[in-house]
Short mmCIF file of C-alpha atoms in Angstrom, two decimals:
data_model
loop_
_atom_site.label_atom_id
_atom_site.label_comp_id
_atom_site.label_asym_id
_atom_site.label_seq_id
_atom_site.Cartn_x
_atom_site.Cartn_y
_atom_site.Cartn_z
CA MET A 1 -120.87 -122.03 -127.68
CA GLY A 2 -123.73 -124.64 -127.93
CA VAL A 3 -124.24 -127.49 -124.62
CA GLU A 4 -122.44 -130.05 -126.19
CA GLN A 5 -119.26 -128.08 -127.05
CA GLN A 6 -119.54 -126.96 -123.79
CA ARG A 7 -119.49 -130.62 -122.38
CA ASP A 8 -116.47 -131.21 -124.75
CA THR A 9 -114.49 -128.40 -123.91
CA HIS A 10 -115.09 -129.02 -119.85
CA ALA A 11 -114.21 -133.42 -120.68
CA GLU A 12 -111.01 -132.23 -122.87
CA ASP A 13 -110.11 -129.59 -119.29
CA GLY A 14 -111.19 -132.86 -116.88
CA GLU A 15 -108.79 -135.07 -119.11
CA ALA A 16 -106.12 -132.66 -118.75
CA ASP A 17 -106.12 -132.11 -115.14
CA ASP A 18 -106.24 -135.80 -114.46
CA ALA A 19 -103.06 -136.40 -116.99
CA PRO A 20 -100.27 -137.57 -115.06
CA SER A 21 -97.98 -134.61 -113.89
CA ASP A 22 -94.71 -136.47 -115.40
CA ALA A 23 -94.32 -138.27 -118.78
CA PHE A 24 -92.34 -141.60 -116.99
CA GLU A 25 -95.39 -142.09 -115.15
CA ARG A 26 -97.30 -142.34 -118.20
CA PRO A 27 -98.54 -146.40 -118.92
CA VAL A 28 -96.76 -148.03 -121.37
CA GLY A 29 -98.67 -149.99 -123.56
CA GLY A 30 -101.81 -148.46 -123.19
CA ASN A 31 -104.66 -147.49 -125.41
CA GLU A 32 -102.56 -144.62 -127.02
CA ALA A 33 -100.37 -145.87 -129.32
CA MET A 34 -96.62 -144.21 -129.12
CA HIS A 35 -94.92 -143.74 -132.97
CA PRO A 36 -91.72 -145.48 -132.74
CA GLY A 37 -89.29 -142.92 -133.06
CA THR A 38 -91.04 -140.46 -129.90
CA LEU A 39 -89.08 -139.55 -127.07
CA VAL A 40 -90.59 -139.40 -124.25
CA THR A 41 -88.87 -136.29 -122.08
CA PRO A 42 -89.88 -135.43 -118.39
CA ALA A 43 -90.93 -132.50 -119.88
CA ARG A 44 -94.46 -133.55 -120.72
CA SER A 45 -93.09 -132.95 -124.91
CA THR A 46 -92.33 -135.76 -127.22
CA VAL A 47 -90.18 -135.37 -129.54
CA ARG A 48 -90.63 -137.54 -133.35
CA HIS A 49 -88.05 -136.09 -134.93
CA PRO A 50 -85.83 -139.28 -135.85
CA PHE A 51 -82.85 -137.29 -136.29
CA VAL A 52 -83.54 -136.09 -132.42
CA THR A 53 -84.21 -139.57 -131.49
CA LEU A 54 -80.47 -140.66 -132.91
CA VAL A 55 -78.33 -137.90 -131.38
CA PHE A 56 -80.04 -138.81 -128.21
CA MET A 57 -79.36 -142.76 -128.93
CA MET A 58 -75.84 -141.51 -129.91
CA PHE A 59 -74.88 -140.02 -126.84
CA GLN A 60 -75.85 -142.76 -124.33
CA ILE A 61 -72.95 -144.77 -126.75
CA ARG A 62 -69.94 -144.60 -125.07
CA CYS A 63 -66.27 -145.62 -126.69
CA ALA A 64 -64.92 -149.17 -124.94
CA GLY A 65 -61.69 -147.59 -125.28
CA CYS A 66 -61.97 -144.13 -123.64
CA ASP A 67 -65.26 -143.83 -122.41
CA ALA A 68 -65.84 -140.77 -125.25
CA PRO A 69 -69.53 -140.28 -126.17
CA GLY A 70 -70.86 -140.88 -129.64
CA ALA A 71 -69.20 -144.20 -130.90
CA ALA A 72 -68.62 -147.77 -129.58
CA VAL A 73 -65.02 -147.46 -130.91
CA CYS A 74 -64.78 -143.89 -131.57
CA THR A 75 -62.31 -142.22 -134.36
CA THR A 76 -59.08 -142.11 -131.99
CA CYS A 77 -58.99 -145.27 -130.52
CA ARG A 78 -59.82 -146.48 -133.95
CA PHE A 79 -56.10 -145.02 -135.62
CA ALA A 80 -54.63 -146.29 -131.80
CA LEU A 81 -55.57 -149.90 -132.78
CA LEU A 82 -53.94 -149.77 -136.23
CA GLY A 83 -49.99 -150.34 -134.90
CA PRO A 84 -48.38 -153.41 -135.59
CA ARG A 85 -49.82 -156.90 -135.74
CA PRO A 86 -47.66 -159.03 -132.78
CA GLN A 87 -45.71 -161.76 -134.44
CA PRO A 88 -47.31 -165.48 -134.03
CA GLY A 89 -45.45 -166.95 -130.84
CA SER A 90 -44.72 -170.49 -130.35
CA HIS A 91 -48.36 -171.21 -130.23
CA GLY A 92 -48.51 -170.46 -133.70
CA VAL A 93 -52.04 -168.32 -133.32
CA ARG A 94 -51.72 -165.51 -135.30
CA ALA A 95 -53.44 -162.20 -133.51
CA ALA A 96 -54.68 -158.69 -134.55
CA LEU A 97 -53.36 -156.81 -131.85
CA PRO A 98 -51.41 -156.85 -128.43
CA PHE A 99 -53.52 -157.16 -125.39
CA THR A 100 -52.11 -153.67 -124.45
CA GLY A 101 -53.26 -150.09 -124.31
CA ARG A 102 -56.15 -149.46 -125.97
CA ALA A 103 -56.45 -152.70 -127.14
CA ARG A 104 -57.06 -154.18 -123.98
CA LYS A 105 -59.32 -151.88 -123.04
CA VAL A 106 -61.59 -152.50 -126.13
CA VAL A 107 -61.39 -156.22 -125.81
CA LEU A 108 -62.00 -156.43 -122.27
CA GLY A 109 -65.13 -153.56 -122.92
CA LEU A 110 -66.14 -156.62 -124.79
CA LYS A 111 -65.55 -159.43 -122.36
CA TYR A 112 -67.06 -157.99 -118.99
CA ARG A 113 -68.86 -155.05 -119.67
CA ASN A 114 -71.32 -155.95 -122.68
CA ARG A 115 -69.31 -153.73 -125.55
CA ARG A 116 -70.64 -156.36 -127.75
CA GLN A 117 -70.86 -153.17 -130.21
CA VAL A 118 -67.31 -153.26 -131.09
CA ALA A 119 -66.86 -157.30 -132.02
CA ARG A 120 -67.82 -155.86 -135.18
CA HIS A 121 -64.76 -153.76 -135.59
CA LEU A 122 -62.20 -155.82 -133.85
CA ALA A 123 -63.64 -159.04 -136.39
CA GLY A 124 -62.72 -156.79 -139.10
CA LEU A 125 -59.27 -156.75 -137.58
CA VAL A 126 -58.48 -160.14 -137.48
CA VAL A 127 -59.93 -160.18 -141.26
CA ASN A 128 -57.15 -158.21 -142.56
CA ALA A 129 -55.13 -160.18 -140.63
CA ILE A 130 -56.11 -162.92 -142.35
CA VAL A 131 -56.22 -161.44 -146.00
CA ALA A 132 -52.83 -159.93 -144.50
CA ALA A 133 -51.56 -163.43 -144.60
CA GLY A 134 -53.71 -165.08 -147.72
CA ASP A 135 -55.05 -167.40 -145.81
CA HIS A 136 -58.65 -166.37 -146.76
CA ARG A 137 -58.01 -168.37 -149.84
CA ASP A 138 -60.13 -171.70 -150.40
CA LEU A 139 -61.36 -171.54 -147.01
CA ASP A 140 -64.59 -173.08 -146.28
CA MET A 141 -65.72 -171.79 -143.09
CA VAL A 142 -65.29 -169.95 -139.71
CA THR A 143 -65.99 -171.73 -135.99
CA TRP A 144 -64.83 -170.44 -132.65
CA ALA A 145 -63.24 -172.00 -129.43
CA PRO A 146 -66.36 -171.83 -127.05
CA THR A 147 -65.79 -170.38 -123.83
CA SER A 148 -66.88 -172.34 -120.98
CA ASP A 149 -70.14 -172.26 -120.23
CA VAL A 150 -70.42 -170.92 -116.69
CA ARG A 151 -69.14 -167.61 -118.41
CA ARG A 152 -71.75 -167.86 -121.46
CA ARG A 153 -75.18 -167.73 -118.70
CA GLN A 154 -72.65 -164.84 -116.83
CA ARG A 155 -71.94 -162.85 -119.63
CA GLY A 156 -75.21 -163.98 -121.46
CA PHE A 157 -73.18 -164.20 -125.01
CA ASP A 158 -69.99 -165.85 -125.59
CA GLN A 159 -68.00 -163.22 -127.33
CA GLY A 160 -65.43 -165.64 -129.36
CA GLU A 161 -69.11 -166.90 -131.38
CA LEU A 162 -69.51 -163.19 -131.76
CA VAL A 163 -66.57 -162.10 -132.81
CA ALA A 164 -66.48 -165.59 -135.47
CA ARG A 165 -69.43 -164.23 -136.84
CA HIS A 166 -68.65 -160.94 -138.01
CA VAL A 167 -65.42 -162.61 -139.40
CA ALA A 168 -67.47 -164.88 -141.12
CA ARG A 169 -69.94 -162.49 -143.06
CA GLN A 170 -67.12 -160.39 -143.79
CA LEU A 171 -65.51 -162.83 -145.43
CA GLY A 172 -68.26 -164.30 -147.39
CA VAL A 173 -67.89 -167.95 -146.10
CA PRO A 174 -70.26 -169.54 -143.71
CA CYS A 175 -69.74 -169.63 -139.78
CA ARG A 176 -70.91 -173.09 -138.13
CA ARG A 177 -70.60 -174.14 -134.22
CA LEU A 178 -67.68 -177.18 -134.57
CA LEU A 179 -66.85 -177.60 -130.91
CA VAL A 180 -68.31 -178.20 -128.10
CA ARG A 181 -66.47 -178.13 -124.75
CA SER A 182 -65.66 -182.22 -123.17
CA GLY A 183 -65.44 -182.70 -119.55
CA ALA A 184 -65.42 -180.19 -116.69
CA SER A 185 -66.25 -176.97 -118.48
CA VAL A 186 -63.48 -174.51 -116.51
CA THR A 187 -62.76 -171.03 -117.63
CA GLN A 188 -59.04 -170.19 -118.31
CA THR A 189 -59.77 -166.81 -117.15
CA GLY A 190 -57.89 -166.40 -113.21
CA ARG A 191 -55.50 -169.39 -113.92
CA SER A 192 -51.71 -169.04 -113.60
CA ARG A 193 -49.65 -169.67 -116.74
CA ILE A 194 -48.59 -172.98 -115.61
CA GLU A 195 -52.52 -173.79 -115.30
CA ARG A 196 -53.22 -172.70 -119.07
CA LEU A 197 -50.63 -174.67 -120.53
CA HIS A 198 -53.54 -177.41 -120.10
CA GLY A 199 -56.28 -176.52 -121.70
CA PRO A 200 -59.62 -177.67 -122.50
CA GLU A 201 -60.67 -179.98 -123.79
CA PHE A 202 -63.47 -179.81 -127.02
CA VAL A 203 -64.76 -182.59 -129.21
CA ALA A 204 -65.52 -181.59 -132.69
CA ARG A 205 -68.53 -182.79 -135.26
CA PRO A 206 -68.04 -185.05 -137.08
CA GLY A 207 -68.29 -185.23 -141.00
CA LEU A 208 -65.38 -182.71 -141.55
CA ASP A 209 -62.84 -184.35 -143.74
CA GLY A 210 -61.30 -182.05 -145.90
CA ARG A 211 -62.35 -178.69 -144.46
CA ARG A 212 -60.44 -175.67 -144.52
CA VAL A 213 -61.71 -173.85 -140.65
CA ILE A 214 -60.86 -170.99 -139.57
CA VAL A 215 -60.96 -170.87 -135.37
CA VAL A 216 -61.53 -167.47 -134.10
CA ASP A 217 -60.92 -166.79 -130.22
CA ASP A 218 -60.52 -163.51 -128.20
CA VAL A 219 -57.57 -163.73 -126.56
CA VAL A 220 -54.58 -165.90 -126.94
CA THR A 221 -51.74 -166.07 -123.87
CA THR A 222 -50.23 -169.34 -123.92
CA GLY A 223 -52.22 -171.08 -126.94
CA ALA A 224 -53.96 -173.74 -125.03
CA THR A 225 -57.40 -173.69 -125.43
CA LEU A 226 -56.77 -172.81 -129.88
CA ARG A 227 -53.97 -175.85 -129.49
CA ALA A 228 -56.77 -177.92 -128.39
CA ALA A 229 -59.61 -177.14 -131.21
CA ALA A 230 -57.71 -177.64 -133.48
CA ALA A 231 -56.18 -180.99 -132.55
CA ALA A 232 -60.28 -181.77 -131.73
CA LEU A 233 -60.43 -180.35 -135.66
CA ARG A 234 -57.76 -182.52 -137.18
CA HIS A 235 -59.33 -185.45 -135.36
CA ALA A 236 -62.80 -185.11 -137.15
CA GLY A 237 -61.17 -184.47 -140.66
CA VAL A 238 -60.27 -180.81 -140.53
CA VAL A 239 -57.40 -179.87 -142.91
CA GLU A 240 -54.60 -178.27 -140.75
CA PRO A 241 -57.41 -175.87 -138.90
CA VAL A 242 -56.04 -172.24 -139.37
CA LEU A 243 -55.87 -170.33 -135.62
CA TYR A 244 -56.69 -166.83 -134.82
CA ALA A 245 -56.99 -164.15 -132.04
CA VAL A 246 -58.06 -160.93 -131.42
CA ALA A 247 -55.42 -159.98 -129.07
CA SER A 248 -52.26 -161.64 -127.62
CA THR A 249 -50.92 -160.95 -124.07
CA PRO A 250 -47.28 -159.49 -124.29
CA ALA A 251 -44.40 -162.43 -123.81
CA GLY A 252 -44.36 -163.52 -119.68
CA SER A 253 -47.01 -161.33 -119.44
CA GLY A 254 -49.57 -164.03 -118.56
CA ALA A 255 -50.51 -162.33 -115.01
CA SER A 256 -52.11 -159.30 -117.11
CA ALA A 257 -55.09 -161.03 -118.73
CA ARG A 258 -56.23 -161.77 -115.23
CA ARG A 259 -56.59 -158.73 -114.13
CA ARG A 260 -60.18 -157.36 -113.95
CA PRO A 261 -61.41 -154.30 -115.25
CA GLY A 262 -60.68 -151.70 -112.99
CA VAL A 263 -56.99 -152.96 -112.13
CA ALA A 264 -54.46 -150.95 -112.93
CA ALA A 265 -51.70 -153.11 -114.71
CA PRO A 266 -47.85 -152.09 -116.35
CA ASN A 267 -48.86 -152.43 -119.14
CA PRO A 268 -46.94 -151.01 -122.06
CA THR A 269 -48.84 -148.02 -124.37
CA LEU A 270 -49.93 -149.28 -127.82
CA VAL A 271 -48.73 -147.07 -130.62
CA ALA A 272 -50.54 -145.87 -133.57
#
């Protein structure tokens, strides 16, 4: 073996001796470019097969309804969400789901556990309700009843907006921010049913004369929020806004909507 070859060999051995003992200790953003599909493991091996990476990522996702690994909403919970839709209440809001059982867990996962992946599936259920009622005909756009600034900052997103944008995309119509909260931005969560009857105040964007709009929210209890949104849109010229929510609380159970995740609530189980 030549001198140069020996020198190269010793250099390679030295590099191996100086290498980090754990793959997680390797600096990020160094001179060595990592393949986008690379999976780093503590065993100092890299798996570059895209399928292995996909399987690894899938098992990091858990069902919002039952916490089973593999999908944002598992097959069992998807079937559980196909129960009969609630009848529109006196507030006039149509809902895709009753706020009970698996449906309640999934919606709370979106609101409080950052399970944003479920927004698309919930939107699909809202779209089914919209189409079944024929409210998709001659529709101009979809909007949402914005949450309070406090909640948006805490969560980093507005769950109503996420669902509304998916609803609009599935219906093939634009989704527009038409409403802003005015006055004191107070969240409805945690308020009594009597307090909820006095909903937030909204101001609608002008220039909506003759438009037909669907307004989407996540959960309806008394309907005060959506009614206030509809009043603002009518003032801006919208032709009778149509109101939809992902889920509606059972009659007389306003307290159930105020419970946080992890607190047991005597709600009936949703039957598939």
